[in-house]
PDB file of C-alpha atoms in Angstrom:
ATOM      1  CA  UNK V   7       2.281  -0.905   7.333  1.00 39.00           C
ATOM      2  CA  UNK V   8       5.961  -1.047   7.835  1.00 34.00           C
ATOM      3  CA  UNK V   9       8.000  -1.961   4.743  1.00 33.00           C
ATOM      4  CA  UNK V  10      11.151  -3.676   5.268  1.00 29.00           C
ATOM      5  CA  UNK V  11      12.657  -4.925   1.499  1.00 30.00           C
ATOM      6  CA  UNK V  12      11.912  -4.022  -1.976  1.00 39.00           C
ATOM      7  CA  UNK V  13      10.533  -5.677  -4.843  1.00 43.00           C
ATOM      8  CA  UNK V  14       8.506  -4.792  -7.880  1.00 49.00           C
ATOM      9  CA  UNK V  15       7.858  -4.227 -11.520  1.00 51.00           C
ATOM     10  CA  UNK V  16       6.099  -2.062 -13.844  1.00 56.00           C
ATOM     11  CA  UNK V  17       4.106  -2.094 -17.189  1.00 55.00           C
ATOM     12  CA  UNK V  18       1.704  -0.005 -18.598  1.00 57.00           C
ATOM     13  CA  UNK V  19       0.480   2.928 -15.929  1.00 68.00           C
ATOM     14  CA  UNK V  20       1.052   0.094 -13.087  1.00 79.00           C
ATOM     15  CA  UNK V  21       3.260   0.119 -10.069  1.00 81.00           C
ATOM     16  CA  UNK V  22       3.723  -2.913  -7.893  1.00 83.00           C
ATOM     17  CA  UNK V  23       4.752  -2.605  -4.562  1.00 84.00           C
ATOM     18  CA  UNK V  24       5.812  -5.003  -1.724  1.00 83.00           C
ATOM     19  CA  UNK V  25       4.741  -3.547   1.727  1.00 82.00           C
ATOM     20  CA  UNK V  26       4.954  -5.101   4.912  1.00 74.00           C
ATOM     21  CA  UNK V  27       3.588  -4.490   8.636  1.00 74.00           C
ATOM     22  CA  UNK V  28       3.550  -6.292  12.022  1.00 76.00           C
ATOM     23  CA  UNK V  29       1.141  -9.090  10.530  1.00 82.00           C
ATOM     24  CA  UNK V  30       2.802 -10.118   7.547  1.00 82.00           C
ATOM     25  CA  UNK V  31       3.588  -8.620   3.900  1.00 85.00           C
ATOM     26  CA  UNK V  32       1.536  -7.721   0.981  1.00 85.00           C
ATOM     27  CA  UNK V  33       1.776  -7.054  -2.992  1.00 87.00           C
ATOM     28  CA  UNK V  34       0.358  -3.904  -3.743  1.00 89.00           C
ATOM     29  CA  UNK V  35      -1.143  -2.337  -7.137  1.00 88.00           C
ATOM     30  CA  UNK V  36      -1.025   1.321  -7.819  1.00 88.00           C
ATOM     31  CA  UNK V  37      -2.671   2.680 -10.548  1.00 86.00           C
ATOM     32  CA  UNK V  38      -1.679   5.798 -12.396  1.00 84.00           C
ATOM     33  CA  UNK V  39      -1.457   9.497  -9.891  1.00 85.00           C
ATOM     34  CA  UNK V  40      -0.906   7.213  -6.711  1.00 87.00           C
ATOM     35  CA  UNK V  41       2.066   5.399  -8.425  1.00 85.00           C
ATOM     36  CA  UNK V  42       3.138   8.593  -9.306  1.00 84.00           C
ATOM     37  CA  UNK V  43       3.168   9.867  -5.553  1.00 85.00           C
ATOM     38  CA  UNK V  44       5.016   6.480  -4.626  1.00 84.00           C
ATOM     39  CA  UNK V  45       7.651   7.485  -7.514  1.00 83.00           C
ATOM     40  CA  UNK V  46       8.191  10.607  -7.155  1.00 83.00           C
ATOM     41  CA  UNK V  47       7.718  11.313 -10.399  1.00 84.00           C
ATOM     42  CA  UNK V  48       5.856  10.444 -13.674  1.00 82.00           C
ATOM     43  CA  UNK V  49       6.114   7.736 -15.377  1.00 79.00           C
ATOM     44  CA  UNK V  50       7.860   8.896 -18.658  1.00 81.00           C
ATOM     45  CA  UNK V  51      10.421  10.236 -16.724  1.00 84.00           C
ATOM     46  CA  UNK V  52      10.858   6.632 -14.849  1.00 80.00           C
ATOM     47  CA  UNK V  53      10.025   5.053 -18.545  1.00 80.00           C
ATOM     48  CA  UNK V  54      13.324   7.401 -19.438  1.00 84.00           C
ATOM     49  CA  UNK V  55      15.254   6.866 -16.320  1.00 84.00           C
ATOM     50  CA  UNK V  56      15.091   3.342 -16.991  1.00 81.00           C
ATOM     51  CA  UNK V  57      16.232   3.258 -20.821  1.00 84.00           C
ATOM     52  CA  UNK V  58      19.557   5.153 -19.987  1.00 86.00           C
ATOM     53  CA  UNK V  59      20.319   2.044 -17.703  1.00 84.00           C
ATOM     54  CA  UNK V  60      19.973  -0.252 -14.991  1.00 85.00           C
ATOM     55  CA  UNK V  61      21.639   1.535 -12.608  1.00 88.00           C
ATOM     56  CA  UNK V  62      19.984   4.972 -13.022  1.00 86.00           C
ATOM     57  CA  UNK V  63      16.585   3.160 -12.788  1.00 84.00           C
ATOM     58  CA  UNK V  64      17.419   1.200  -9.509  1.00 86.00           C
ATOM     59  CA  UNK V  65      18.731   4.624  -7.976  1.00 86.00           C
ATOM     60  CA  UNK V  66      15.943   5.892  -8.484  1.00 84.00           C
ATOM     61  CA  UNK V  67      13.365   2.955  -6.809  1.00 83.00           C
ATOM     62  CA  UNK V  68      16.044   2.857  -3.966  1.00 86.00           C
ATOM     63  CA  UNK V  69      15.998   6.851  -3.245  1.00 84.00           C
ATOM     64  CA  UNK V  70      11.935   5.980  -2.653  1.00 82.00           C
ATOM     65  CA  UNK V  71      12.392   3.053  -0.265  1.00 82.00           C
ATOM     66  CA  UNK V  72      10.871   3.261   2.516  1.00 80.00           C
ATOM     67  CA  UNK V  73       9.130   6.596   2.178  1.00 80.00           C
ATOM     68  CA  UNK V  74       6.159   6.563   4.728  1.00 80.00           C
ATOM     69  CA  UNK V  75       2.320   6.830   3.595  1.00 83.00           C
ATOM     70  CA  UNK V  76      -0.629   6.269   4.725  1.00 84.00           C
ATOM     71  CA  UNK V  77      -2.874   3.914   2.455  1.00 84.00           C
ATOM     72  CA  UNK V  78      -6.577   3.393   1.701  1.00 88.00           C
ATOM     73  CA  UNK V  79      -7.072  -0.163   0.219  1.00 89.00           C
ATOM     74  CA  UNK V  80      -8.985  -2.263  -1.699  1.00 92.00           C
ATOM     75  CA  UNK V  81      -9.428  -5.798  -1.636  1.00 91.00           C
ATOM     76  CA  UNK V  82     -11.352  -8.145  -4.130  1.00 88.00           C
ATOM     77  CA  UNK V  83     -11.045 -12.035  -4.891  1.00 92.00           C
ATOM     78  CA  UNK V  84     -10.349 -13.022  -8.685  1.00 89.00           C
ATOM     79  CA  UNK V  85     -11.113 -16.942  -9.866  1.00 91.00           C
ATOM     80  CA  UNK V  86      -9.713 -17.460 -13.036  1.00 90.00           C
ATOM     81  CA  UNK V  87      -9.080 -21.369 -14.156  1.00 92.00           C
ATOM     82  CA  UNK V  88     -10.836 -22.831 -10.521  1.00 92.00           C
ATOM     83  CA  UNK V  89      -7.175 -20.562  -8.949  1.00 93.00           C
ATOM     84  CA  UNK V  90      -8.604 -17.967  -6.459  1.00 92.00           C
ATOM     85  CA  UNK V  91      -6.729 -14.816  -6.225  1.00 89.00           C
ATOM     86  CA  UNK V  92      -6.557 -11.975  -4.278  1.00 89.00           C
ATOM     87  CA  UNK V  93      -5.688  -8.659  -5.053  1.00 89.00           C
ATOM     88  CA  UNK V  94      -5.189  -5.755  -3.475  1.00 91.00           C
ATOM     89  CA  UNK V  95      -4.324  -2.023  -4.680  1.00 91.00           C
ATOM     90  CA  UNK V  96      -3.734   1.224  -3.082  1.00 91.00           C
ATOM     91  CA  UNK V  97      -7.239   3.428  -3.437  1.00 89.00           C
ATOM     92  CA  UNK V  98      -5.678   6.506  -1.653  1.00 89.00           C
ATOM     93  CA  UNK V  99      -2.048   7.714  -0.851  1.00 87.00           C
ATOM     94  CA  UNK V 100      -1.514  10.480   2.112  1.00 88.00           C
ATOM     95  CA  UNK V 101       1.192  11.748   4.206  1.00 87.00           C
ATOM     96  CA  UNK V 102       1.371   9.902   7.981  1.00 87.00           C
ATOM     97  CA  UNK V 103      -0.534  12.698  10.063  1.00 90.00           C
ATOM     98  CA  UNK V 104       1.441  11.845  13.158  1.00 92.00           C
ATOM     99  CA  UNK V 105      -0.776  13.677  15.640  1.00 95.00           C
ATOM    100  CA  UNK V 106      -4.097  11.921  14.325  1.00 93.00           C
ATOM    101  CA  UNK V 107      -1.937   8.787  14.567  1.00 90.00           C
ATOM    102  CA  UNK V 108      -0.983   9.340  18.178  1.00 94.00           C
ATOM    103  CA  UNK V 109      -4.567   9.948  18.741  1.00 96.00           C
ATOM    104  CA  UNK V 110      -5.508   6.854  17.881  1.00 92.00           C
ATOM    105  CA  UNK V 111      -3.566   5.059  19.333  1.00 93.00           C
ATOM    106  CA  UNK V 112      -4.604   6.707  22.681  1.00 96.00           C
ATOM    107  CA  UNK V 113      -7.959   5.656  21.969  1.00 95.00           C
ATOM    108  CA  UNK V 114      -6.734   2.352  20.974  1.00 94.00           C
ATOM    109  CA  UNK V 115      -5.357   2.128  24.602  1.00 95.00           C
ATOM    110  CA  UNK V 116      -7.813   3.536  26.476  1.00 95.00           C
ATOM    111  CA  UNK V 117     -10.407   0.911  24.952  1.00 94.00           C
ATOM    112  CA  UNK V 118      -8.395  -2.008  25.845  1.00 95.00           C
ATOM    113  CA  UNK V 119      -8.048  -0.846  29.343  1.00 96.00           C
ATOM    114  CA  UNK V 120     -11.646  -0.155  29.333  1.00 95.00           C
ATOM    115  CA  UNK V 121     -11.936  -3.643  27.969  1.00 93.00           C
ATOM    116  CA  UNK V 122     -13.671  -2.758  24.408  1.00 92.00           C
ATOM    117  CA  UNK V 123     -12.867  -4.302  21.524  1.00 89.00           C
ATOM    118  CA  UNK V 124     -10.734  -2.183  19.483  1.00 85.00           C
ATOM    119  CA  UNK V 125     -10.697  -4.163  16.109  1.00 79.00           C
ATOM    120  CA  UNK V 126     -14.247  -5.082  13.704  1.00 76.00           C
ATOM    121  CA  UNK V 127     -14.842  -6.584  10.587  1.00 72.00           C
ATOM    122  CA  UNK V 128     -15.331  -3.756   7.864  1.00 64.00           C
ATOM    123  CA  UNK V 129     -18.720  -4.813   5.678  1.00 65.00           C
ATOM    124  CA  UNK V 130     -17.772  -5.968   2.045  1.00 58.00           C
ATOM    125  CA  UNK V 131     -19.007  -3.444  -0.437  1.00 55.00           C
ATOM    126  CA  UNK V 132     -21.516  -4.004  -2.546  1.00 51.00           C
ATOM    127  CA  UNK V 133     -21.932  -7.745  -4.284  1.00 47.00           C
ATOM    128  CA  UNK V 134     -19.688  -8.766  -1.807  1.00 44.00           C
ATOM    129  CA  UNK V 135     -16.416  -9.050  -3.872  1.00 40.00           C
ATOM    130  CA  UNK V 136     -14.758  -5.760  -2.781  1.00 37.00           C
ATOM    131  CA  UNK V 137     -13.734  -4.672   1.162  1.00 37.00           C
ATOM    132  CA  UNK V 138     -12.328  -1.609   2.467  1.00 35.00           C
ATOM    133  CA  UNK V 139      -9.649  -2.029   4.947  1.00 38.00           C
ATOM    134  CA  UNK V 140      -9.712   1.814   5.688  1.00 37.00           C
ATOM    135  CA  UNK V 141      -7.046   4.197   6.336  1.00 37.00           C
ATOM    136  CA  UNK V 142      -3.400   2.699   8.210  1.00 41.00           C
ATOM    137  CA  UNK V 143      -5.096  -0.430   8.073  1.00 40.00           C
ATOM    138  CA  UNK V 144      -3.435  -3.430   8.575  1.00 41.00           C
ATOM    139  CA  UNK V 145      -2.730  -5.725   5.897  1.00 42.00           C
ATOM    140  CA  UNK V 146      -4.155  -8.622   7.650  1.00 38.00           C
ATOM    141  CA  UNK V 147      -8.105  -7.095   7.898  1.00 36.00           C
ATOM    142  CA  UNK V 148      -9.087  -4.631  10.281  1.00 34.00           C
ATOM    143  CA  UNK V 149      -8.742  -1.116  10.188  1.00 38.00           C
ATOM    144  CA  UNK V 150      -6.876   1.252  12.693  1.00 39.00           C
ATOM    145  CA  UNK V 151      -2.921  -0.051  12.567  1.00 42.00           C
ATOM    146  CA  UNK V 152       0.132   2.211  12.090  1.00 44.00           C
ATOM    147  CA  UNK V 153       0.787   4.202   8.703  1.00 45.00           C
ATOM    148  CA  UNK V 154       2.259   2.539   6.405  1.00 47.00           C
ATOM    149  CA  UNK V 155       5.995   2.416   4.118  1.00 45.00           C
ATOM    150  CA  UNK V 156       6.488   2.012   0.529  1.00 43.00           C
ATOM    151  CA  UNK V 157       8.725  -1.042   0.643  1.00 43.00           C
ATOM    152  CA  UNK V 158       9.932  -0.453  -3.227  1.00 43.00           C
ATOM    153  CA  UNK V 159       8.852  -1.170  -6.923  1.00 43.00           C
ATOM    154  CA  UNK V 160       8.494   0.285 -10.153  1.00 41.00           C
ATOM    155  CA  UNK V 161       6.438   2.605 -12.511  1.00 40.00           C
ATOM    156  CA  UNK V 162       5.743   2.171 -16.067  1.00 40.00           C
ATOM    157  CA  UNK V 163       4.206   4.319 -18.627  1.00 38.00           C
TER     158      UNK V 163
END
């Protein structure tokens, strides 16, 4: 996931990020020590940053733009007045291991010139409602694209 813009908010232990790769862009939820690793910092100290002014706060969110991760997701659908949702939020935040990354892609390649397919379905979890797009996945389905970017948002505390 390559993110290109910012955009976000914060309340209550929550970050919201907007992260994009090559099929599209996504709304993310982090929830309290990965929001912290997208921040930089905890979220009194944002909370603070924020209540001096504006400015100070939106210095801070643009000194974390575009920092690159590598995320572990979680996807569930939400109906709530016959409106289906879905929502996504970040279950694990690592550093891009390059090397592992270039690995895969060299298997990535080597399977397609082999003729293999090189993207499946991940199973739902259990009842169905939750999916696990695994590690660098894309944010269209499959697992096994590029590591991704925070694109920008906010912390609260």
């Amino acid at each position: 996931m390559t993110a290109a813009a910012a955009g976000g908010s914060c309340s209550g232990g929550c970050c919201w990020v907007q992260c994009m790769d090559h099929t599209g862009q996504q709304n993310l939820t982090a929830f309290g020590d990965t929001g912290e690793a997208i921040m930089g910092c905890k979220a009194e100290r944002l909370a603070e940053t924020q209540g001096i002014g504006e400015a100070a706060y939106e210095a801070m969110v643009q000194q974390r733009m575009n920092a690159v991760y590598s995320f572990k997701l979680k996807c569930f659908q939400d109906t709530y007045n016959d409106e289906t949702r879905r929502k996504i939020s970040i279950s694990k935040l690592t550093d891009v291991d390059y090397v592992a990354e270039g690995r895969q892609l060299l298997d990535l390649i080597g399977k397609v010139e082999a003729g293999q397919p090189i993207f499946t379905a991940q199973p739902a979890a259990a009842g169905g409602r939750a999916g696990n797009m695994g590690m660098g996945a894309p944010m269209g389905g499959a697992g096994g694209g590029p590591a991704g970017q925070f694109g920008g948002g906010g912390y609260g505390g």
